[in-house]
Amino acid sequence: MEHSVTHQDPHLIARVGAGDPDALEILYDRHARAVYSLLYRQVGDRQTAEDLLQETFVRAWEHATTFQPTRGRVLPWLLGIAHNLALNEHRHRRRRPQAPPAQERETAEAELANRPGDTPDPAEEAWRRQRQARLGAALAGLPAAQRAVIDLYATGYTQQEIATMLREPLGSVKSRMRRGLLRMREVLGAQGMGPE
Amino acid sequence: MKRGGDVARAVGATTTTTGGQTGGRGAAAPRDRTDTVTDEAMSSHEAIAERLPDYVLGALPEDELGVVAAHLEGCARCRSELDDLLEMTSLLADAGPPRPEVRAALTARLAPYRAWPRTGAAVASTESAAPVPPAPIALPPRPREQSGRRRPSLGPRRLAPATAAALAVAAAMLIALGGWVALLQRDQGERERIAALVTGAGNAHPLTDTALASGAIGVIYTEPDSETALLLASGLPPLPDGEGYQVWFFTESGDQVAAGFFPVGADGTGQALVRAPRPVGDFWAVGLSAEPATGSPAPTGPLALGGWIR
């Protein structure tokens, strides 16, 4: 999606650094879903993920002046803050990250379908769900070794962490991840469903 | 003003990890240094692409982050791959949107910054003038539990360093307060009110945010059902004749009400009972600003000292 110059992420984060709450809210509206999804995958329950989501944006507010546009994009910066908050949460709980239990996922998805007011656009949501389903199918079609690393990555693990868990060399994990992601791009592209 | 600082602090005191910009992420296992590559080796698209997954998580080590960011700046092919990866990651991990209450709570935390007057410094050349509200209030509010589903909690689970420092200063101030209270020989009622405020559990709220004096710090003792609060502060700069530090209480929606002036001595310290126009539990934040001695209907100066009281 294109944004006017004043609504592009680097400009918004500069405004946040100068103390403009409106700019933070625009960034929230743009990136909260991605940040929340990562947190939910990592901590496994919606309440904690929502707490950490809010904390992520509060920390972005407090430390926006440390963001350097030459060092990367805003979303990865936010995800990095969120990821580390989730790690702290796990240290606090003394257990490892895990995907949400299947039962909670199902309940949460049912809740999601009935939530008032926070589904942006039904058509967009339907399109997103369709792409998600096809992406899931593409993932399922990957060789098991590639699927495993991408599954873990989608849960919020870094490649180094995946290598440690699987007791594989980091280089192998990276190349499997790379091949798997390329394969998924090809599948989605062939279906006319490539990322926008 | 406590903006900025090390992002390491931004991501929690108990981790060595940082947001992606400063890298050095503390993975559970030691990093495989044999995988480290030089700037030259990382110049290939393949080497960059291998690192994009960690870049997306904001987890790329510091020594690789700059190289990847610089490459992305000049390489449309890798930018396109990054866009695709962001999209796929978003779809794979999608948990749906967060509840609207999270945004509402964030908005509430930002409310005092909307209420405060902005002094109008430019942010960037693309905008003629951008507001410069007071420094962010580091200690977030702690809303009361509500019936039914728990409202998103608003605060960190441990004391921020600034908070701990403020409380340490408050302890020192209490010693000075003892002498001050001793002077209140005539008013037994005030002495009792002060004793109740200071000894009540959870009554102390550090004041650590300032856009006026980096050394300013304080604490306010409140009880939700009382209009009276005890305010202690130090490090406030002396003001010119004809000005004083006016006290403001902020509601959740960002409206502010004046609560008189806070006397500050030549040494920059002060202690006083301040009175809100209604129970302090109605308010979310408190702040001081330098105002004409005649009083202002709304803050006109920068935040001298402030913090959350919920």
Short mmCIF file of C-alpha atoms in Angstrom, two decimals:
data_model
loop_
_atom_site.label_atom_id
_atom_site.label_comp_id
_atom_site.label_asym_id
_atom_site.label_seq_id
_atom_site.Cartn_x
_atom_site.Cartn_y
_atom_site.Cartn_z
CA MET A 1 0.00 0.00 0.00
CA GLU A 2 1.33 3.43 -0.89
CA HIS A 3 1.25 6.19 1.64
CA SER A 4 1.84 9.89 1.28
CA VAL A 5 5.27 11.03 2.39
CA THR A 6 3.98 12.24 5.72
CA HIS A 7 2.36 8.86 6.31
CA GLN A 8 5.31 6.70 5.41
CA ASP A 9 6.77 4.73 8.28
CA PRO A 10 10.11 6.58 8.63
CA HIS A 11 8.36 9.92 8.72
CA LEU A 12 5.82 8.64 11.20
CA ILE A 13 8.48 7.28 13.51
CA ALA A 14 10.21 10.68 13.39
CA ARG A 15 6.94 12.28 14.40
CA VAL A 16 6.62 9.75 17.21
CA GLY A 17 10.13 10.68 18.29
CA ALA A 18 9.00 14.28 18.49
CA GLY A 19 6.10 13.20 20.66
CA ASP A 20 3.18 13.08 18.23
CA PRO A 21 0.62 10.55 19.53
CA ASP A 22 -1.32 10.60 16.24
CA ALA A 23 1.71 9.23 14.41
CA LEU A 24 2.01 6.34 16.85
CA GLU A 25 -1.64 5.50 16.37
CA ILE A 26 -1.22 5.43 12.60
CA LEU A 27 1.71 3.06 13.03
CA TYR A 28 -0.37 0.99 15.40
CA ASP A 29 -3.21 0.71 12.92
CA ARG A 30 -0.77 -0.31 10.22
CA HIS A 31 1.36 -2.82 12.10
CA ALA A 32 -0.52 -3.97 15.20
CA ARG A 33 -1.89 -7.06 13.52
CA ALA A 34 1.53 -8.29 12.42
CA VAL A 35 3.07 -7.52 15.80
CA TYR A 36 0.17 -9.13 17.63
CA SER A 37 0.32 -12.24 15.46
CA LEU A 38 4.00 -12.71 16.21
CA LEU A 39 3.39 -12.23 19.91
CA TYR A 40 0.45 -14.61 19.94
CA ARG A 41 2.50 -17.28 18.24
CA GLN A 42 5.27 -16.79 20.74
CA VAL A 43 3.42 -16.52 24.03
CA GLY A 44 0.44 -18.70 23.22
CA ASP A 45 -2.41 -16.74 24.76
CA ARG A 46 -4.28 -13.71 23.57
CA GLN A 47 -4.34 -11.77 26.83
CA THR A 48 -0.56 -11.85 27.22
CA ALA A 49 -0.09 -11.13 23.54
CA GLU A 50 -2.33 -8.08 23.84
CA ASP A 51 -0.49 -6.87 26.92
CA LEU A 52 2.83 -7.21 25.13
CA LEU A 53 1.41 -5.60 21.98
CA GLN A 54 0.57 -2.51 23.93
CA GLU A 55 3.94 -2.59 25.66
CA THR A 56 5.65 -2.86 22.28
CA PHE A 57 4.07 0.38 21.11
CA VAL A 58 4.72 2.12 24.41
CA ARG A 59 8.39 1.21 24.06
CA ALA A 60 8.33 2.42 20.48
CA TRP A 61 6.92 5.69 21.81
CA GLU A 62 9.60 5.96 24.46
CA HIS A 63 12.50 5.03 22.21
CA ALA A 64 11.47 6.24 18.78
CA THR A 65 14.42 8.61 18.67
CA THR A 66 16.77 5.63 18.60
CA PHE A 67 15.27 4.38 15.35
CA GLN A 68 17.61 4.95 12.43
CA PRO A 69 16.03 4.76 8.97
CA THR A 70 19.39 3.78 7.51
CA ARG A 71 19.43 0.71 9.72
CA GLY A 72 16.22 -0.85 8.54
CA ARG A 73 12.49 -0.62 8.36
CA VAL A 74 10.02 0.21 11.05
CA LEU A 75 8.10 -3.07 11.06
CA PRO A 76 11.15 -5.26 11.74
CA TRP A 77 12.15 -2.79 14.44
CA LEU A 78 8.75 -3.17 16.06
CA LEU A 79 8.85 -6.94 15.65
CA GLY A 80 12.27 -6.97 17.26
CA ILE A 81 10.95 -5.12 20.30
CA ALA A 82 7.97 -7.47 20.44
CA HIS A 83 10.11 -10.54 20.01
CA ASN A 84 12.35 -9.55 22.87
CA LEU A 85 9.42 -8.72 25.11
CA ALA A 86 8.11 -12.20 24.38
CA LEU A 87 11.49 -13.69 25.26
CA ASN A 88 11.44 -11.84 28.55
CA GLU A 89 7.95 -13.13 29.14
CA HIS A 90 9.16 -16.68 28.62
CA ARG A 91 12.07 -16.15 30.95
CA HIS A 92 9.54 -14.87 33.42
CA ARG A 93 7.42 -17.97 32.99
CA ARG A 94 10.46 -20.23 32.69
CA ARG A 95 9.15 -22.09 29.70
CA ARG A 96 9.86 -22.11 26.04
CA PRO A 97 7.85 -20.42 23.33
CA GLN A 98 5.15 -22.56 21.86
CA ALA A 99 2.41 -22.29 19.33
CA PRO A 100 -1.01 -21.71 20.81
CA PRO A 101 -2.71 -24.97 21.74
CA ALA A 102 -4.98 -26.23 18.98
CA GLN A 103 -8.06 -25.94 21.17
CA GLU A 104 -7.31 -22.34 22.00
CA ARG A 105 -6.60 -21.61 18.36
CA GLU A 106 -9.99 -22.97 17.39
CA THR A 107 -11.72 -21.05 20.15
CA ALA A 108 -9.83 -17.92 19.23
CA GLU A 109 -10.71 -18.29 15.58
CA ALA A 110 -14.36 -18.69 16.51
CA GLU A 111 -14.09 -15.58 18.68
CA LEU A 112 -12.37 -13.77 15.88
CA ALA A 113 -15.22 -14.49 13.51
CA ASN A 114 -17.68 -12.95 15.95
CA ARG A 115 -15.71 -9.95 17.10
CA PRO A 116 -17.49 -6.68 16.63
CA GLY A 117 -15.87 -3.69 15.10
CA ASP A 118 -12.29 -4.81 14.63
CA THR A 119 -12.43 -6.56 11.30
CA PRO A 120 -11.27 -3.93 8.86
CA ASP A 121 -13.07 -4.87 5.69
CA PRO A 122 -14.97 -8.12 5.09
CA ALA A 123 -13.83 -8.40 1.47
CA GLU A 124 -10.22 -7.77 2.40
CA GLU A 125 -10.49 -10.18 5.28
CA ALA A 126 -11.98 -12.87 3.03
CA TRP A 127 -9.18 -12.37 0.52
CA ARG A 128 -6.63 -12.57 3.27
CA ARG A 129 -8.17 -15.80 4.59
CA GLN A 130 -8.11 -17.28 1.12
CA ARG A 131 -4.46 -16.44 0.63
CA GLN A 132 -3.73 -17.76 4.07
CA ALA A 133 -5.38 -21.09 3.24
CA ARG A 134 -3.45 -21.45 0.02
CA LEU A 135 -0.24 -20.52 1.77
CA GLY A 136 -0.99 -23.19 4.35
CA ALA A 137 -1.51 -25.70 1.57
CA ALA A 138 1.75 -24.63 -0.06
CA LEU A 139 3.51 -25.06 3.26
CA ALA A 140 1.98 -28.51 3.70
CA GLY A 141 3.34 -29.49 0.30
CA LEU A 142 6.93 -28.76 1.24
CA PRO A 143 9.39 -31.50 2.19
CA ALA A 144 9.19 -32.15 5.91
CA ALA A 145 12.63 -30.73 6.64
CA GLN A 146 11.77 -27.43 4.97
CA ARG A 147 8.30 -27.33 6.49
CA ALA A 148 9.72 -27.79 9.99
CA VAL A 149 11.99 -24.79 9.83
CA ILE A 150 9.32 -22.57 8.30
CA ASP A 151 6.78 -23.69 10.90
CA LEU A 152 9.19 -22.79 13.66
CA TYR A 153 10.04 -19.50 11.99
CA ALA A 154 6.37 -18.57 11.76
CA THR A 155 6.15 -19.19 15.49
CA GLY A 156 8.74 -16.50 15.99
CA TYR A 157 11.99 -18.40 16.34
CA THR A 158 15.11 -17.04 14.71
CA GLN A 159 17.19 -19.21 12.44
CA GLN A 160 19.84 -19.59 15.14
CA GLU A 161 17.24 -20.77 17.64
CA ILE A 162 15.83 -23.21 15.11
CA ALA A 163 19.30 -24.57 14.45
CA THR A 164 19.82 -25.09 18.17
CA MET A 165 16.47 -26.82 18.60
CA LEU A 166 16.92 -29.09 15.62
CA ARG A 167 20.61 -29.64 16.36
CA GLU A 168 21.43 -28.72 12.83
CA PRO A 169 24.14 -26.41 11.52
CA LEU A 170 22.89 -22.86 11.10
CA GLY A 171 23.88 -22.96 7.44
CA SER A 172 21.62 -25.95 6.82
CA VAL A 173 18.68 -24.24 8.49
CA LYS A 174 19.22 -21.13 6.42
CA SER A 175 19.40 -23.00 3.16
CA ARG A 176 16.31 -25.08 4.00
CA MET A 177 14.44 -21.97 4.96
CA ARG A 178 15.52 -20.28 1.77
CA ARG A 179 14.52 -23.19 -0.46
CA GLY A 180 11.21 -23.57 1.32
CA LEU A 181 10.33 -19.91 1.07
CA LEU A 182 11.29 -19.80 -2.58
CA ARG A 183 9.11 -22.84 -3.24
CA MET A 184 6.16 -21.23 -1.51
CA ARG A 185 6.62 -18.08 -3.56
CA GLU A 186 6.61 -20.15 -6.71
CA VAL A 187 3.46 -22.02 -5.70
CA LEU A 188 1.64 -18.87 -4.76
CA GLY A 189 2.83 -17.09 -7.85
CA ALA A 190 1.60 -19.94 -10.06
CA GLN A 191 -1.80 -19.62 -8.39
CA GLY A 192 -1.88 -15.92 -9.00
CA MET A 193 -1.68 -15.53 -5.25
CA GLY A 194 1.76 -14.09 -4.89
CA PRO A 195 2.32 -11.61 -2.13
CA GLU A 196 1.06 -8.19 -2.98
CA MET B 1 13.60 14.44 28.96
CA LYS B 2 14.07 10.74 28.84
CA ARG B 3 13.45 10.08 25.22
CA GLY B 4 16.05 8.11 23.42
CA GLY B 5 18.69 6.13 25.19
CA ASP B 6 19.70 2.62 24.49
CA VAL B 7 17.13 0.50 22.77
CA ALA B 8 18.39 -2.31 24.96
CA ARG B 9 16.51 -0.57 27.70
CA ALA B 10 13.50 -0.41 25.46
CA VAL B 11 13.20 -4.11 25.29
CA GLY B 12 13.42 -4.94 28.90
CA ALA B 13 15.83 -4.86 31.72
CA THR B 14 16.24 -8.60 32.04
CA THR B 15 17.35 -9.27 28.52
CA THR B 16 20.44 -8.47 26.61
CA THR B 17 18.38 -8.50 23.48
CA THR B 18 17.47 -5.45 21.52
CA GLY B 19 15.24 -4.30 18.79
CA GLY B 20 16.64 -5.17 15.44
CA GLN B 21 18.28 -1.84 14.98
CA THR B 22 20.93 -2.47 17.53
CA GLY B 23 21.05 -6.19 16.93
CA GLY B 24 22.93 -8.45 19.28
CA ARG B 25 19.86 -10.49 19.95
CA GLY B 26 20.26 -12.86 22.85
CA ALA B 27 19.27 -16.14 21.31
CA ALA B 28 18.81 -19.10 23.56
CA ALA B 29 22.01 -20.62 22.27
CA PRO B 30 25.35 -19.05 21.47
CA ARG B 31 25.53 -17.80 17.96
CA ASP B 32 27.35 -19.96 15.48
CA ARG B 33 30.28 -17.71 14.74
CA THR B 34 31.42 -19.92 11.92
CA ASP B 35 28.45 -18.59 10.04
CA THR B 36 29.57 -15.00 10.37
CA VAL B 37 30.32 -13.43 7.06
CA THR B 38 32.29 -10.45 6.01
CA ASP B 39 30.79 -7.38 4.38
CA GLU B 40 32.26 -8.50 1.10
CA ALA B 41 30.81 -12.00 1.30
CA MET B 42 27.45 -10.60 2.27
CA SER B 43 27.25 -8.46 -0.80
CA SER B 44 25.69 -11.28 -2.81
CA HIS B 45 21.94 -11.49 -3.13
CA GLU B 46 22.00 -15.03 -1.80
CA ALA B 47 23.81 -14.08 1.37
CA ILE B 48 21.41 -11.21 1.93
CA ALA B 49 18.36 -13.36 1.25
CA GLU B 50 19.50 -15.91 3.83
CA ARG B 51 19.45 -13.21 6.44
CA LEU B 52 16.11 -11.67 5.57
CA PRO B 53 14.11 -14.02 7.84
CA ASP B 54 16.01 -12.81 10.90
CA TYR B 55 15.86 -9.26 9.58
CA VAL B 56 12.07 -9.53 9.49
CA LEU B 57 12.07 -10.59 13.15
CA GLY B 58 14.29 -7.66 14.02
CA ALA B 59 16.78 -10.24 15.24
CA LEU B 60 19.74 -9.79 12.96
CA PRO B 61 23.08 -9.44 14.75
CA GLU B 62 24.49 -5.95 14.84
CA ASP B 63 27.46 -6.79 12.65
CA GLU B 64 25.18 -7.95 9.84
CA LEU B 65 22.34 -5.49 10.18
CA GLY B 66 24.08 -2.54 8.63
CA VAL B 67 25.26 -4.55 5.65
CA VAL B 68 21.81 -5.96 4.98
CA ALA B 69 20.13 -2.57 5.37
CA ALA B 70 22.62 -0.94 3.03
CA HIS B 71 22.17 -3.68 0.44
CA LEU B 72 18.39 -3.39 0.61
CA GLU B 73 18.65 0.32 0.04
CA GLY B 74 20.24 -0.23 -3.33
CA CYS B 75 18.76 -3.55 -4.46
CA ALA B 76 15.22 -3.70 -5.79
CA ARG B 77 15.40 -7.48 -6.15
CA CYS B 78 16.15 -8.04 -2.49
CA ARG B 79 13.60 -5.43 -1.45
CA SER B 80 11.01 -7.32 -3.43
CA GLU B 81 12.02 -10.53 -1.71
CA LEU B 82 11.77 -8.80 1.64
CA ASP B 83 8.28 -7.56 0.81
CA ASP B 84 7.24 -11.08 -0.13
CA LEU B 85 8.73 -12.49 3.03
CA LEU B 86 6.95 -9.91 5.18
CA GLU B 87 3.71 -10.80 3.48
CA MET B 88 4.20 -14.54 3.84
CA THR B 89 5.27 -14.23 7.45
CA SER B 90 2.26 -12.10 8.16
CA LEU B 91 -0.07 -14.66 6.58
CA LEU B 92 1.58 -17.69 8.18
CA ALA B 93 1.53 -16.21 11.64
CA ASP B 94 -1.76 -14.35 11.35
CA ALA B 95 -3.73 -14.42 14.57
CA GLY B 96 -6.27 -11.88 13.37
CA PRO B 97 -6.48 -8.35 14.65
CA PRO B 98 -6.06 -7.59 18.35
CA ARG B 99 -9.14 -6.51 20.27
CA PRO B 100 -10.04 -2.82 19.91
CA GLU B 101 -9.58 -2.42 23.66
CA VAL B 102 -5.83 -2.63 23.17
CA ARG B 103 -5.83 0.40 20.91
CA ALA B 104 -8.19 2.21 23.26
CA ALA B 105 -5.84 1.58 26.17
CA LEU B 106 -2.90 2.84 24.14
CA THR B 107 -4.86 5.94 23.21
CA ALA B 108 -5.63 6.53 26.88
CA ARG B 109 -1.96 6.32 27.74
CA LEU B 110 -1.21 8.93 25.13
CA ALA B 111 -3.97 11.26 26.26
CA PRO B 112 -1.84 13.51 28.45
CA TYR B 113 0.39 14.29 25.49
CA ARG B 114 -2.56 15.51 23.52
CA ALA B 115 -3.62 17.73 26.40
CA TRP B 116 -0.24 19.33 26.88
CA PRO B 117 0.52 22.42 24.83
CA ARG B 118 2.87 21.85 21.97
CA THR B 119 5.66 24.24 21.35
CA GLY B 120 5.88 23.67 17.63
CA ALA B 121 9.34 22.55 16.53
CA ALA B 122 9.67 21.16 13.04
CA VAL B 123 10.08 17.41 12.77
CA ALA B 124 11.05 17.15 9.17
CA SER B 125 11.16 19.30 6.13
CA THR B 126 8.14 17.57 4.69
CA GLU B 127 5.97 19.09 7.37
CA SER B 128 5.85 22.75 8.17
CA ALA B 129 5.61 22.34 11.89
CA ALA B 130 5.18 19.41 14.16
CA PRO B 131 4.20 19.52 17.76
CA VAL B 132 6.63 18.85 20.53
CA PRO B 133 4.65 17.65 23.49
CA PRO B 134 6.22 16.92 26.82
CA ALA B 135 8.53 14.02 27.41
CA PRO B 136 6.72 10.74 27.55
CA ILE B 137 5.58 9.66 30.93
CA ALA B 138 7.55 6.54 31.58
CA LEU B 139 5.43 5.00 34.26
CA PRO B 140 2.26 3.76 32.66
CA PRO B 141 -1.11 3.73 34.31
CA ARG B 142 -2.38 0.69 36.08
CA PRO B 143 -6.11 0.52 35.47
CA ARG B 144 -8.38 -1.13 37.94
CA GLU B 145 -9.53 -4.61 37.19
CA GLN B 146 -12.96 -4.71 35.70
CA SER B 147 -15.55 -7.39 35.91
CA GLY B 148 -15.67 -9.90 33.11
CA ARG B 149 -12.78 -10.20 30.75
CA ARG B 150 -9.63 -8.60 31.99
CA ARG B 151 -8.85 -5.26 30.49
CA PRO B 152 -5.43 -5.12 28.90
CA SER B 153 -2.96 -4.29 31.58
CA LEU B 154 -1.09 -1.13 30.87
CA GLY B 155 2.14 -1.40 32.66
CA PRO B 156 5.41 -3.22 32.74
CA ARG B 157 5.70 -5.94 35.30
CA ARG B 158 8.82 -4.63 36.88
CA LEU B 159 10.15 -1.28 37.90
CA ALA B 160 11.89 0.67 35.21
CA PRO B 161 15.31 2.01 36.24
CA ALA B 162 13.94 5.55 36.27
CA THR B 163 11.14 4.43 38.54
CA ALA B 164 13.53 2.79 40.95
CA ALA B 165 15.68 5.92 40.93
CA ALA B 166 12.67 8.09 41.63
CA LEU B 167 11.67 5.94 44.55
CA ALA B 168 15.21 6.05 45.91
CA VAL B 169 15.14 9.82 45.67
CA ALA B 170 11.74 9.79 47.29
CA ALA B 171 13.19 7.89 50.24
CA ALA B 172 15.82 10.60 50.64
CA MET B 173 13.15 13.25 50.30
CA LEU B 174 11.14 11.68 53.06
CA ILE B 175 13.98 12.43 55.45
CA ALA B 176 13.72 16.07 54.49
CA LEU B 177 9.96 15.73 54.69
CA GLY B 178 10.29 14.73 58.32
CA GLY B 179 11.78 18.10 59.10
CA TRP B 180 9.09 19.81 57.08
CA VAL B 181 6.31 17.94 58.80
CA ALA B 182 7.83 18.85 62.13
CA LEU B 183 7.26 22.48 61.21
CA LEU B 184 3.55 21.85 60.88
CA GLN B 185 3.14 22.21 64.59
CA ARG B 186 -0.11 24.00 64.29
CA ASP B 187 -1.92 21.53 62.10
CA GLN B 188 -2.30 18.08 63.58
CA GLY B 189 -4.78 17.18 60.82
CA GLU B 190 -2.24 17.79 58.07
CA ARG B 191 0.38 15.75 59.85
CA GLU B 192 -2.02 12.85 60.09
CA ARG B 193 -3.00 13.16 56.44
CA ILE B 194 0.66 13.09 55.44
CA ALA B 195 1.36 10.07 57.62
CA ALA B 196 -1.58 8.20 56.08
CA LEU B 197 -0.51 9.07 52.54
CA VAL B 198 3.11 8.11 53.01
CA THR B 199 2.45 4.83 54.77
CA GLY B 200 -0.40 3.60 52.57
CA ALA B 201 0.53 0.67 50.32
CA GLY B 202 0.65 1.59 46.65
CA ASN B 203 0.25 5.29 47.29
CA ALA B 204 3.65 6.34 45.93
CA HIS B 205 3.88 7.26 42.25
CA PRO B 206 7.27 8.30 40.88
CA LEU B 207 7.43 11.41 38.75
CA THR B 208 10.23 10.98 36.27
CA ASP B 209 9.23 12.75 33.08
CA THR B 210 10.47 16.17 32.33
CA ALA B 211 11.02 18.32 29.31
CA LEU B 212 12.52 21.13 31.38
CA ALA B 213 15.27 19.83 33.64
CA SER B 214 17.00 16.49 33.21
CA GLY B 215 17.73 16.24 36.93
CA ALA B 216 14.16 16.82 38.03
CA ILE B 217 12.58 13.92 39.85
CA GLY B 218 9.82 13.47 42.34
CA VAL B 219 7.12 11.37 43.85
CA ILE B 220 3.46 11.95 44.58
CA TYR B 221 1.52 10.09 47.24
CA THR B 222 -2.16 9.70 46.51
CA GLU B 223 -5.21 7.85 47.74
CA PRO B 224 -7.92 7.33 45.14
CA ASP B 225 -10.78 8.54 47.32
CA SER B 226 -9.00 11.63 48.60
CA GLU B 227 -8.58 15.01 46.94
CA THR B 228 -5.33 15.59 48.81
CA ALA B 229 -1.97 14.34 47.60
CA LEU B 230 1.54 14.80 48.91
CA LEU B 231 4.03 15.96 46.28
CA LEU B 232 7.81 15.86 46.76
CA ALA B 233 10.23 17.01 44.10
CA SER B 234 13.85 17.92 43.59
CA GLY B 235 16.02 19.20 40.79
CA LEU B 236 13.54 21.80 39.62
CA PRO B 237 15.27 24.90 38.29
CA PRO B 238 14.55 28.25 39.92
CA LEU B 239 12.02 30.33 38.03
CA PRO B 240 12.10 34.06 37.30
CA ASP B 241 10.14 36.38 39.52
CA GLY B 242 6.48 36.31 38.65
CA GLU B 243 6.43 32.61 37.76
CA GLY B 244 5.72 29.45 39.68
CA TYR B 245 5.20 25.73 39.21
CA GLN B 246 1.52 25.08 38.62
CA VAL B 247 0.14 21.59 39.28
CA TRP B 248 -2.13 19.82 36.81
CA PHE B 249 -4.12 16.63 37.03
CA PHE B 250 -5.03 14.80 33.81
CA THR B 251 -8.08 12.68 33.17
CA GLU B 252 -8.08 9.54 31.07
CA SER B 253 -9.39 11.53 28.13
CA GLY B 254 -6.58 14.05 28.44
CA ASP B 255 -8.49 16.92 30.00
CA GLN B 256 -6.48 18.75 32.61
CA VAL B 257 -7.46 20.61 35.73
CA ALA B 258 -5.33 23.04 37.70
CA ALA B 259 -4.49 22.22 41.31
CA GLY B 260 -2.67 25.29 42.57
CA PHE B 261 1.02 26.08 42.75
CA PHE B 262 3.83 23.93 44.06
CA PRO B 263 6.37 25.92 46.10
CA VAL B 264 9.99 25.18 45.22
CA GLY B 265 12.93 26.42 47.26
CA ALA B 266 16.17 27.92 46.03
CA ASP B 267 17.73 24.45 46.22
CA GLY B 268 15.23 23.14 43.67
CA THR B 269 13.33 20.99 46.15
CA GLY B 270 9.79 21.23 47.36
CA GLN B 271 7.21 19.36 49.38
CA ALA B 272 3.60 20.26 49.64
CA LEU B 273 0.13 18.92 50.00
CA VAL B 274 -1.73 19.56 46.74
CA ARG B 275 -5.46 19.45 46.39
CA ALA B 276 -7.25 18.21 43.32
CA PRO B 277 -10.75 19.54 42.63
CA ARG B 278 -12.15 16.03 43.02
CA PRO B 279 -10.88 12.64 44.22
CA VAL B 280 -7.49 11.81 42.79
CA GLY B 281 -8.82 8.45 41.62
CA ASP B 282 -10.57 10.35 38.82
CA PHE B 283 -7.21 11.24 37.27
CA TRP B 284 -4.57 9.33 35.39
CA ALA B 285 -1.53 11.59 35.44
CA VAL B 286 -0.08 14.62 37.15
CA GLY B 287 2.30 17.26 35.87
CA LEU B 288 3.97 20.52 36.78
CA SER B 289 4.66 23.41 34.45
CA ALA B 290 6.14 26.85 34.89
CA GLU B 291 3.35 29.40 34.68
CA PRO B 292 2.75 33.05 35.50
CA ALA B 293 2.17 33.53 39.21
CA THR B 294 -1.37 34.60 38.42
CA GLY B 295 -2.07 31.05 37.23
CA SER B 296 -3.00 29.70 33.82
CA PRO B 297 -6.24 28.05 32.79
CA ALA B 298 -4.23 25.42 30.88
CA PRO B 299 -0.52 24.56 30.78
CA THR B 300 1.51 26.94 28.66
CA GLY B 301 5.04 25.89 29.58
CA PRO B 302 6.89 22.61 28.99
CA LEU B 303 6.43 19.70 31.32
CA ALA B 304 8.68 20.36 34.32
CA LEU B 305 7.87 17.07 36.01
CA GLY B 306 5.15 14.50 35.54
CA GLY B 307 4.09 10.91 35.80
CA TRP B 308 1.20 8.51 35.98
CA ILE B 309 -0.83 8.09 39.13
CA ARG B 310 -2.83 5.02 38.06
#
